[in-house]
mmCIF file with all atom_site columns, C-alpha atoms in Angstrom:
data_model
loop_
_atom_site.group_PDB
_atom_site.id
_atom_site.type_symbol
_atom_site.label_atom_id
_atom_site.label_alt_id
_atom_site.label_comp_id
_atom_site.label_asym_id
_atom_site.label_entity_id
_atom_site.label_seq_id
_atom_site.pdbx_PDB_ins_code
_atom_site.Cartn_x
_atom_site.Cartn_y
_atom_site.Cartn_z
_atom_site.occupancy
_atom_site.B_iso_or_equiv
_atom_site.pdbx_formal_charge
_atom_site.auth_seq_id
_atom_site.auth_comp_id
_atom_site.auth_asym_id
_atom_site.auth_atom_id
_atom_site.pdbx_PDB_model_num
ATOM 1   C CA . UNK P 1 1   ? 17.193 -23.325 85.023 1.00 0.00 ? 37  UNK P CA 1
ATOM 2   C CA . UNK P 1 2   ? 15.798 -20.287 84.018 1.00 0.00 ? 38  UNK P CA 1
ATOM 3   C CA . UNK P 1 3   ? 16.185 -17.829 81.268 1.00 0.00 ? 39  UNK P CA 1
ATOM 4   C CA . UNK P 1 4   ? 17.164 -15.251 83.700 1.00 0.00 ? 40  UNK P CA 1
ATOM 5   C CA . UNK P 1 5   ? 20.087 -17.473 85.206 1.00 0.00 ? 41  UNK P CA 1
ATOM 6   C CA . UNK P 1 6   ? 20.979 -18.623 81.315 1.00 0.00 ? 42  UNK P CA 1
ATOM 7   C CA . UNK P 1 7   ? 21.370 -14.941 80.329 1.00 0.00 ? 43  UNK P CA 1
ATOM 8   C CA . UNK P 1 8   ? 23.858 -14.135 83.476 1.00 0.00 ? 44  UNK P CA 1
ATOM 9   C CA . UNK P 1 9   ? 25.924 -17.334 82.319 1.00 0.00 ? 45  UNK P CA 1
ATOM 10  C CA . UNK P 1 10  ? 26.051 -16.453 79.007 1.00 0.00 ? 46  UNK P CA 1
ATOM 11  C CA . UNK P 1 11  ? 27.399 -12.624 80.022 1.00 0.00 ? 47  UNK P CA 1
ATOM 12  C CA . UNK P 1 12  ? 29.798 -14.314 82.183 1.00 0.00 ? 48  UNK P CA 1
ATOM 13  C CA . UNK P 1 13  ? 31.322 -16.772 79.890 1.00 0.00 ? 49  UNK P CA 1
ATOM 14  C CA . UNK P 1 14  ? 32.395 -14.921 77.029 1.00 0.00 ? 50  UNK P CA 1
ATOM 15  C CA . UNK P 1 15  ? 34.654 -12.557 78.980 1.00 0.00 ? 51  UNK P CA 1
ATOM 16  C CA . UNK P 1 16  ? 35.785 -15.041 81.584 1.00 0.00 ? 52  UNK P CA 1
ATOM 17  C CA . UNK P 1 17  ? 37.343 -17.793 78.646 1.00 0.00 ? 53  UNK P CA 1
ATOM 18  C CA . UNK P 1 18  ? 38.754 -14.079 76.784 1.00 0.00 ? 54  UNK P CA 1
ATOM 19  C CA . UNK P 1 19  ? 40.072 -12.440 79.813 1.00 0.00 ? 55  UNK P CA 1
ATOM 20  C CA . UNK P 1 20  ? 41.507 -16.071 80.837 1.00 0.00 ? 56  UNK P CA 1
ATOM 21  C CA . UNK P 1 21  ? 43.518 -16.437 77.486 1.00 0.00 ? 57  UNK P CA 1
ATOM 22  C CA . UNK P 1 22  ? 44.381 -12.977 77.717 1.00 0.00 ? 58  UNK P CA 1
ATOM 23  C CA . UNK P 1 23  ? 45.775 -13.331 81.367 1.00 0.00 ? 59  UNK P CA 1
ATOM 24  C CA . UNK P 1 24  ? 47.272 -17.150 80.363 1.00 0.00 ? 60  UNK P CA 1
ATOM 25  C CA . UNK P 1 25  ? 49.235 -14.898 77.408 1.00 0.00 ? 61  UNK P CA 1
ATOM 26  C CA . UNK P 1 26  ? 50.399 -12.003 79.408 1.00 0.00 ? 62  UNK P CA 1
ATOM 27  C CA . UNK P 1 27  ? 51.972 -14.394 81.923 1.00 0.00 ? 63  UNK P CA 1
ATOM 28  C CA . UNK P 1 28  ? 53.300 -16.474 79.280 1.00 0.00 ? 64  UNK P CA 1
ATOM 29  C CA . UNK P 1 29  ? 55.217 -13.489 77.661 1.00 0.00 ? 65  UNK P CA 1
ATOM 30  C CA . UNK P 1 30  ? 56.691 -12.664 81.220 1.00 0.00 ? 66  UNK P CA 1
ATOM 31  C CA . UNK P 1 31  ? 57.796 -16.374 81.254 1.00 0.00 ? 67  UNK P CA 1
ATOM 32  C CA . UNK P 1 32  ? 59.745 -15.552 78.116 1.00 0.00 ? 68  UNK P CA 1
ATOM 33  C CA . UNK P 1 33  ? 61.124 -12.349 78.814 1.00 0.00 ? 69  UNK P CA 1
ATOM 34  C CA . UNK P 1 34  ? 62.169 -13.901 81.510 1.00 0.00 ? 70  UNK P CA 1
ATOM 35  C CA . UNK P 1 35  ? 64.201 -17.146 79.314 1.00 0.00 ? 71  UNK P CA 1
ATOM 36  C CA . UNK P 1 36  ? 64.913 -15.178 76.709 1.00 0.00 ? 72  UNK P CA 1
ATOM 37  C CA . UNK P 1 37  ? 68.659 -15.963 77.294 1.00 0.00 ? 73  UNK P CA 1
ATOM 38  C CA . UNK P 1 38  ? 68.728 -19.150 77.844 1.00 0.00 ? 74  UNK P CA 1
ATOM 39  C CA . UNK P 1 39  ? 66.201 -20.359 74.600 1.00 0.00 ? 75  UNK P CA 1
ATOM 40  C CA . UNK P 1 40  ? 67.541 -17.713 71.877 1.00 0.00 ? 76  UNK P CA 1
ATOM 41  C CA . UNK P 1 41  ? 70.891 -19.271 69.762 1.00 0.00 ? 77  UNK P CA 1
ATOM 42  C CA . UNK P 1 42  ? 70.397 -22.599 70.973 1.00 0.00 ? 78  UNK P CA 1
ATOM 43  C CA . UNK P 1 43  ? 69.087 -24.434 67.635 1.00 0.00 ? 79  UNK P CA 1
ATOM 44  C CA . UNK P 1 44  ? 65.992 -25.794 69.579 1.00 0.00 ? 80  UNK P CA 1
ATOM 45  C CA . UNK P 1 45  ? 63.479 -27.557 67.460 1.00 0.00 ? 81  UNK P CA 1
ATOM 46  C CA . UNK P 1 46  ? 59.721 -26.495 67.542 1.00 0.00 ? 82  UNK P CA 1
ATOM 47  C CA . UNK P 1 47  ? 58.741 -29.116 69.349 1.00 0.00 ? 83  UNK P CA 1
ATOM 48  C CA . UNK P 1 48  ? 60.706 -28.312 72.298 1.00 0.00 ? 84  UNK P CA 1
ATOM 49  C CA . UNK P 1 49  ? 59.650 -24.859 72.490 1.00 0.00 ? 85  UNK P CA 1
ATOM 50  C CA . UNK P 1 50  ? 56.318 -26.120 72.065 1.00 0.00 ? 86  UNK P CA 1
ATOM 51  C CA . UNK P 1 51  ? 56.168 -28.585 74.892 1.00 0.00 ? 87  UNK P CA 1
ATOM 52  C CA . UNK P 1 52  ? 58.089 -26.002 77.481 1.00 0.00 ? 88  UNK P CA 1
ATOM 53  C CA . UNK P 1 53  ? 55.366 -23.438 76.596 1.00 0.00 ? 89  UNK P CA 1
ATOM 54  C CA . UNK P 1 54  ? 52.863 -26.119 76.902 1.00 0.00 ? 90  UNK P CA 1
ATOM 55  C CA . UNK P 1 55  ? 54.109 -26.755 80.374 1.00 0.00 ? 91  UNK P CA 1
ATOM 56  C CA . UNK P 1 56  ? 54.324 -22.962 81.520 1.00 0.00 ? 92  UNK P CA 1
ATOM 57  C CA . UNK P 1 57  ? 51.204 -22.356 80.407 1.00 0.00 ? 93  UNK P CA 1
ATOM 58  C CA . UNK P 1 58  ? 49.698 -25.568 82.750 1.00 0.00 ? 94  UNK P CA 1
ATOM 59  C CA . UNK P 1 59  ? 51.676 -23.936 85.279 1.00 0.00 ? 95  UNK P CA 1
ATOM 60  C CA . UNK P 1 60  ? 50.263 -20.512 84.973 1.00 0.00 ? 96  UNK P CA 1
ATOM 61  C CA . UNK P 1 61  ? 47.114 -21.514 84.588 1.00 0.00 ? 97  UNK P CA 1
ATOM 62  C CA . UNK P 1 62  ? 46.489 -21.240 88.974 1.00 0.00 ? 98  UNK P CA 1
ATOM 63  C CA . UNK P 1 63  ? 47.335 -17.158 88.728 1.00 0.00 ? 99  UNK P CA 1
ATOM 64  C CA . UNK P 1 64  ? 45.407 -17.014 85.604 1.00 0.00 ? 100 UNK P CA 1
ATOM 65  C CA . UNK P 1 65  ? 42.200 -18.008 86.863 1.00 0.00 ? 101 UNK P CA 1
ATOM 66  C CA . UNK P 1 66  ? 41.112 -15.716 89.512 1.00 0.00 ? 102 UNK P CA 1
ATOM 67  C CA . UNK P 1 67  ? 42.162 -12.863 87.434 1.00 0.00 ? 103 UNK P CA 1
ATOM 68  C CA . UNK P 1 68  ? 39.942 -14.018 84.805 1.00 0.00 ? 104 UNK P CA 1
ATOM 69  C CA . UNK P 1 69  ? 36.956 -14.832 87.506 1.00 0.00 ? 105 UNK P CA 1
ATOM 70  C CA . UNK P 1 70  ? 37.702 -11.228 88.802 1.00 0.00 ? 106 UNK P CA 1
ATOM 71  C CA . UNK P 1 71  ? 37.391 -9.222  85.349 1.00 0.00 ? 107 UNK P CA 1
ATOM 72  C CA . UNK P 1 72  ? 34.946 -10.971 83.944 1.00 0.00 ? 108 UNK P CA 1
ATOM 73  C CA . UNK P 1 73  ? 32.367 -11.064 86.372 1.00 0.00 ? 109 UNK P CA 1
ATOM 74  C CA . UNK P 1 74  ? 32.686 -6.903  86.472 1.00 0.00 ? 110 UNK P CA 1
ATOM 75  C CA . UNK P 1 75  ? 32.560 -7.149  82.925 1.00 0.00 ? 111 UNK P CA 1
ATOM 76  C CA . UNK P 1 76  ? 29.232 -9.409  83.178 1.00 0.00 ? 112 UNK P CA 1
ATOM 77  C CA . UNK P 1 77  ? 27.777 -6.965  85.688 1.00 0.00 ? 113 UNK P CA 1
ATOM 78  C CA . UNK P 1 78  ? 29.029 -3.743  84.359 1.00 0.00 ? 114 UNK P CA 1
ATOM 79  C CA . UNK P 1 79  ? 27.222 -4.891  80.620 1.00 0.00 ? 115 UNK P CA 1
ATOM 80  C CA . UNK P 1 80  ? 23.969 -6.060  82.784 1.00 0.00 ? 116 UNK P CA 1
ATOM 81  C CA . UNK P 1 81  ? 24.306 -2.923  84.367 1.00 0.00 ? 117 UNK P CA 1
ATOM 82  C CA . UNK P 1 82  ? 25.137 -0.313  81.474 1.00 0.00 ? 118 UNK P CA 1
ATOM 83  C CA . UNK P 1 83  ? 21.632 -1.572  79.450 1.00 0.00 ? 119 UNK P CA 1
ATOM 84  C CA . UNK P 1 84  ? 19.554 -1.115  82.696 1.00 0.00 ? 120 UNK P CA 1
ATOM 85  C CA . UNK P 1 85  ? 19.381 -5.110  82.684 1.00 0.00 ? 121 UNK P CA 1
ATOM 86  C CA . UNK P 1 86  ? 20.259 -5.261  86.243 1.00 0.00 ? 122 UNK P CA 1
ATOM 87  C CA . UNK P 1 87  ? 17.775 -1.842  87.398 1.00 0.00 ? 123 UNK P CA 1
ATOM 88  C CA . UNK P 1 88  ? 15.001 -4.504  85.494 1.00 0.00 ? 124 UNK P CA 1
ATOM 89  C CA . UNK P 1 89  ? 15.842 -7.322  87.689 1.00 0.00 ? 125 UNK P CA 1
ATOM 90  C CA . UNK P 1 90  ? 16.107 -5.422  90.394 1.00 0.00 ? 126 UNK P CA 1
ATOM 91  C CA . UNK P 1 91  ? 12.974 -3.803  89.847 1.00 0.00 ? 127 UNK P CA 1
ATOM 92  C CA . UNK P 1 92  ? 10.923 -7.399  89.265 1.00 0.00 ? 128 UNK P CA 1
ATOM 93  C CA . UNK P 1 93  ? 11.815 -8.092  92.621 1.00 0.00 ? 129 UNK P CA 1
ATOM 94  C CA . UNK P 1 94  ? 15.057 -10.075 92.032 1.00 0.00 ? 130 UNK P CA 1
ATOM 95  C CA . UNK P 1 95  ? 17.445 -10.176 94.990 1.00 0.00 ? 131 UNK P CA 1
ATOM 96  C CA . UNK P 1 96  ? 20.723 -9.356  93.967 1.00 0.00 ? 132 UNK P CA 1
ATOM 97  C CA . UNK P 1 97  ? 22.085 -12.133 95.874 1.00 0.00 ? 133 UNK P CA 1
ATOM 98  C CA . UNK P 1 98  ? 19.415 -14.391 93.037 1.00 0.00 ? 134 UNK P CA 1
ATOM 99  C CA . UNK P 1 99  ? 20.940 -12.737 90.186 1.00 0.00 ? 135 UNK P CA 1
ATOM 100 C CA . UNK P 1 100 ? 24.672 -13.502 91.576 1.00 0.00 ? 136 UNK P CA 1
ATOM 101 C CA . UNK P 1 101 ? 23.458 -17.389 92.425 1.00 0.00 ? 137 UNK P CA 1
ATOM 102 C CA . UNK P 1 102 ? 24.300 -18.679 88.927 1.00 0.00 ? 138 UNK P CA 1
ATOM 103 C CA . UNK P 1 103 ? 27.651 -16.752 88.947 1.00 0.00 ? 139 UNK P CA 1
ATOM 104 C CA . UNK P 1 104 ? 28.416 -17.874 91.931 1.00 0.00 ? 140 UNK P CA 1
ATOM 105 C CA . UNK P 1 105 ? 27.690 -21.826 91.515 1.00 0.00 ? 141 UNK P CA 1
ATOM 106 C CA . UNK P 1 106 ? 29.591 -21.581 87.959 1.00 0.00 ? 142 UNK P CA 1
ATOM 107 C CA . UNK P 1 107 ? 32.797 -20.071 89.817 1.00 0.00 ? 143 UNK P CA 1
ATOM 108 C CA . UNK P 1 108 ? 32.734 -22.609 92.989 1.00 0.00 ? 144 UNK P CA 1
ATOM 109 C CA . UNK P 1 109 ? 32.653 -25.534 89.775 1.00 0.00 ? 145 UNK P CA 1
ATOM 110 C CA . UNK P 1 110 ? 35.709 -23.811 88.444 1.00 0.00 ? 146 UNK P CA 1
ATOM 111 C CA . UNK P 1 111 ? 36.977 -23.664 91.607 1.00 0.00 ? 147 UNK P CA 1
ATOM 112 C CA . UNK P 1 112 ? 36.375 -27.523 92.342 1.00 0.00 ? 148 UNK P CA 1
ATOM 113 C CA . UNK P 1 113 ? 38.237 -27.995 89.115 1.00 0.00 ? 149 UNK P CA 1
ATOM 114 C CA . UNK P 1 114 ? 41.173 -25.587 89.972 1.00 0.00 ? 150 UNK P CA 1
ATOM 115 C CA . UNK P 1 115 ? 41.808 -27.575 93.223 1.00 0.00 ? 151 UNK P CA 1
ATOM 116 C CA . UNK P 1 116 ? 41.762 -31.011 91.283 1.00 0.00 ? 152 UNK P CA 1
ATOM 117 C CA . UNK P 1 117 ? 44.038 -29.635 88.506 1.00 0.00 ? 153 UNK P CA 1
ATOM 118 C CA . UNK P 1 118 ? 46.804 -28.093 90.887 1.00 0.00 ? 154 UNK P CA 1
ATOM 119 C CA . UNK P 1 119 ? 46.601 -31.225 93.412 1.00 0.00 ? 155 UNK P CA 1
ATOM 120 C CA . UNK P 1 120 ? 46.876 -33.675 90.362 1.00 0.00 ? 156 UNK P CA 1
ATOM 121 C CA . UNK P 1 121 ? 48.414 -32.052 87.239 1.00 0.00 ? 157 UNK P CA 1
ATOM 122 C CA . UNK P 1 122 ? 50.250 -28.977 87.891 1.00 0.00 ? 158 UNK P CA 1
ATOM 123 C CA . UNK P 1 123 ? 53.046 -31.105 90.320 1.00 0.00 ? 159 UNK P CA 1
ATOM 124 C CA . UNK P 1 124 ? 53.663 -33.027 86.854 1.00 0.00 ? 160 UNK P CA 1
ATOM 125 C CA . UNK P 1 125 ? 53.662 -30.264 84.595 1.00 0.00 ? 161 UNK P CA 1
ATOM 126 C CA . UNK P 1 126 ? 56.133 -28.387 87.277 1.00 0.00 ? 162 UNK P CA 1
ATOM 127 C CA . UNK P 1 127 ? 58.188 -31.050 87.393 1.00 0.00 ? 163 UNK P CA 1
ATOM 128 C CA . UNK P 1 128 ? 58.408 -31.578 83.367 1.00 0.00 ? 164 UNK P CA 1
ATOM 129 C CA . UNK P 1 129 ? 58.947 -27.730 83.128 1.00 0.00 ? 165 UNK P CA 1
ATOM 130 C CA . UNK P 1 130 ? 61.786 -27.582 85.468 1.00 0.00 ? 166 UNK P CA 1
ATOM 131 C CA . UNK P 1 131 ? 63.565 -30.371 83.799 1.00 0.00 ? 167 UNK P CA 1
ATOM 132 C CA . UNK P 1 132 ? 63.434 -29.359 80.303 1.00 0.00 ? 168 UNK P CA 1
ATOM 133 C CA . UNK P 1 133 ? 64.248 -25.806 80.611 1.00 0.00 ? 169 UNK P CA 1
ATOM 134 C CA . UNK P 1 134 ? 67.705 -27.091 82.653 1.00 0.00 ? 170 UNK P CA 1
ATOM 135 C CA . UNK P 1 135 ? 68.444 -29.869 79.774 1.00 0.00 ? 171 UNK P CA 1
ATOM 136 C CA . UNK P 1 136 ? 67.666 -26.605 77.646 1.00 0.00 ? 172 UNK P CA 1
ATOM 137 C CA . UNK P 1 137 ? 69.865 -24.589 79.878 1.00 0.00 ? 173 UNK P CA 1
ATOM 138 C CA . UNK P 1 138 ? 72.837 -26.951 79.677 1.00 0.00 ? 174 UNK P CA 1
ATOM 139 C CA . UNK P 1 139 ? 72.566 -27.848 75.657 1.00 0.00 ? 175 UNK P CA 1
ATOM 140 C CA . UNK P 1 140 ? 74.795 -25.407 74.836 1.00 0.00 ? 176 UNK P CA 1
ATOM 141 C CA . UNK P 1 141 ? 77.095 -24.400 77.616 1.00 0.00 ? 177 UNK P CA 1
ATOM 142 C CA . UNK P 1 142 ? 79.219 -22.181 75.817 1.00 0.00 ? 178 UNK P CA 1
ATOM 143 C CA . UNK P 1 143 ? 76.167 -19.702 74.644 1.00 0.00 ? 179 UNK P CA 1
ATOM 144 C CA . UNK P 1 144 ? 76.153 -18.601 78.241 1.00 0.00 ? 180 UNK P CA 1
ATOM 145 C CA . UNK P 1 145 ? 79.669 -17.383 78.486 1.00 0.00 ? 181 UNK P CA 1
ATOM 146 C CA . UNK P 1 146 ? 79.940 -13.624 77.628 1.00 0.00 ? 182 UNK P CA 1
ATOM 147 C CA . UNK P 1 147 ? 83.243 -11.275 76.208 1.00 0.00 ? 183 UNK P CA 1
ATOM 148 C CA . UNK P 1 148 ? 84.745 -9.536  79.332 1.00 0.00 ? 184 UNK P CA 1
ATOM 149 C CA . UNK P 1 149 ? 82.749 -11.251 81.823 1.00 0.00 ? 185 UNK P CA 1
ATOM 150 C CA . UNK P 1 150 ? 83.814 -13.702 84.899 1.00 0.00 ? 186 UNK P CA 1
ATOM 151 C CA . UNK P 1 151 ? 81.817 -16.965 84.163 1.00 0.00 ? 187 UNK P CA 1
ATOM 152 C CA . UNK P 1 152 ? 81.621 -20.083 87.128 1.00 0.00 ? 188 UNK P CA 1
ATOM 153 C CA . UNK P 1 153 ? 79.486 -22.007 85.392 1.00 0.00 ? 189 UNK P CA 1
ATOM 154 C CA . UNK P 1 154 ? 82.197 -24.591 85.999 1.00 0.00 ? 190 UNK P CA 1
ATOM 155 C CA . UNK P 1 155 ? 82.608 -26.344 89.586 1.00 0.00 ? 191 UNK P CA 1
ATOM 156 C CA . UNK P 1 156 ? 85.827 -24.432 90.959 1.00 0.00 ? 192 UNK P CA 1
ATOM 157 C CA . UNK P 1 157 ? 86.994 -22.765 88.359 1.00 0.00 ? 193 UNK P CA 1
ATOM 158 C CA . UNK P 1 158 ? 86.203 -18.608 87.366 1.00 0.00 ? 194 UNK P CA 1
ATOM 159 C CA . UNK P 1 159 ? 86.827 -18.222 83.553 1.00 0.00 ? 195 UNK P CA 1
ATOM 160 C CA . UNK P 1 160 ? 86.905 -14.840 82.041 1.00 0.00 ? 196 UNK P CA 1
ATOM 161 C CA . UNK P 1 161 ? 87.014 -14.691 78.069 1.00 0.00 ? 197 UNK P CA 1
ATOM 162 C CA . UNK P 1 162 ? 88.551 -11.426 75.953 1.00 0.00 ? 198 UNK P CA 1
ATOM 163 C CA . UNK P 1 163 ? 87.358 -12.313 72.781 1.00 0.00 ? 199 UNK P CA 1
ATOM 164 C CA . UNK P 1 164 ? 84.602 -14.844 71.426 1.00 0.00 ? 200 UNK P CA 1
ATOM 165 C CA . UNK P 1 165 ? 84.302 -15.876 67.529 1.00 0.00 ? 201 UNK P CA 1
ATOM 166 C CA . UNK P 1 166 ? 80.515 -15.735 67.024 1.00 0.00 ? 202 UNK P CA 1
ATOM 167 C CA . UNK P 1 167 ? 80.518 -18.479 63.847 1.00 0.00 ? 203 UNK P CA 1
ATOM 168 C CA . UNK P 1 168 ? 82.437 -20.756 65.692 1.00 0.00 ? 204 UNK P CA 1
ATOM 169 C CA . UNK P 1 169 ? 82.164 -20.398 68.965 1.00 0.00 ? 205 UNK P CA 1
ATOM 170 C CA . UNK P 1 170 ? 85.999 -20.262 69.591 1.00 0.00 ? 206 UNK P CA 1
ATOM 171 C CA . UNK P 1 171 ? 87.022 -18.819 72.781 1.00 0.00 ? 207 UNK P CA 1
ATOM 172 C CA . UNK P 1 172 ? 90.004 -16.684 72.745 1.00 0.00 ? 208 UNK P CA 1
ATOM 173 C CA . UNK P 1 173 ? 92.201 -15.381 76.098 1.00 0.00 ? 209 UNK P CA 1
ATOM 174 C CA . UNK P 1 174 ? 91.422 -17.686 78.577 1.00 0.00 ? 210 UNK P CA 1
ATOM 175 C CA . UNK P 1 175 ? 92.330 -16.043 82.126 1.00 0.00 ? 211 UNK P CA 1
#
C-alpha cells in the first residue's frame, strides 16, 4: 500500500470508531428512556443491567454503523479537504475515484463483517435481550400498578388501586 492510501485510512479511522461509539451511545440512551419504567425500583443487580445493555448495544450496533460510515467519511474528506490535502492530490494527477479506493475497500470489509454479525450474532443477542428485559418486566409485578389507574396486567381481571403504601408496597381500595 501506499503512503497516500495509509494517510486516507488513518483520517478515516479515527472519526469512524468516535462517531460509531457516539452513535452506539445515543441509541443506547433512547433504549433507556425508553425502559426507564420498567428497570427503575426494581432492586436489579449490576450485572443484570450490565448484560441487558450489553445485549442492546449488540443489537444497535446494525443502525449504528452506517451512521458512523456516513459521518466519518465527510469528516475524513472535509479535514483532507480544509488543509488543501485533497486540491494536492488532485493536482498530482490523482483520480478522485483513487483517493476514495482505500475508503471504499475498508467500508465493503466492514460491510462483509456487518452481514456476518447480523446473520450470526445479532438473532442471539435479540433473542437474549427480549427475554431478560420480560423476566425484568415481570420481577416485580406490583411496581407497574399505579394510584388511580385501571391496571390488566392480570388475565381477565381490570384492577384499579386508590391508594398505594410506597415502603411496603400495600395496596389499598381494591375496585
Amino acid at each position: 500500500m501506499k503512503k497516500l492510501h495509509w494517510l486516507i485510512i488513518k483520517t478515516f479511522l479515527g472519526p469512524f470508531v468516535l462517531t460509531f461509539f457516539i452513535v452506539l451511545f445515543v441509541l443506547l440512551m433512547q433504549f433507556l428512556w425508553r425502559y426507564i419504567d420498567d428497570l427503575v425500583g426494581k432492586g436489579l443487580e449490576l450485572k443484570i443491567i450490565g448484560e441487558l445493555l450489553i445485549y442492546t448495544s449488540a443489537s444497535l450496533v446494525s443502525m449504528a454503523l452506517p451512521l458512523s460510515i456516513l459521518m466519518s467519511s465527510l469528516m475524513a474528506f472535509g479535514s483532507l479537504g480544509e488543509f488543501y490535502e485533497l486540491t494536492a492530490m488532485k493536482s498530482s494527477g490523482i483520480s478522485l475515484q483513487r483517493i476514495m479506493l482505500p475508503i471504499i475497500i475498508f467500508v465493503i470489509l466492514i460491510s462483509f463483517g456487518a452481514f456476518f454479525f447480523s446473520t450470526n450474532v445479532l438473532p442471539i443477542t435479540n433473542l437474549k435481550m427480549r427475554a431478560l428485559l420480560w423476566d425484568v418486566r415481570q420481577q416485580r409485578p406490583e411496581l407497574q400498578i399505579r394510584e388511580g389507574e385501571f391496571y390488566n396486567g392480570v388475565d381477565g381481571y381490570s384492577i384499579r388501586i386508590n391508594e398505594k403504601n410506597p415502603q411496603n408496597n400495600m395496596l389499598y381500595d381494591l375496585k
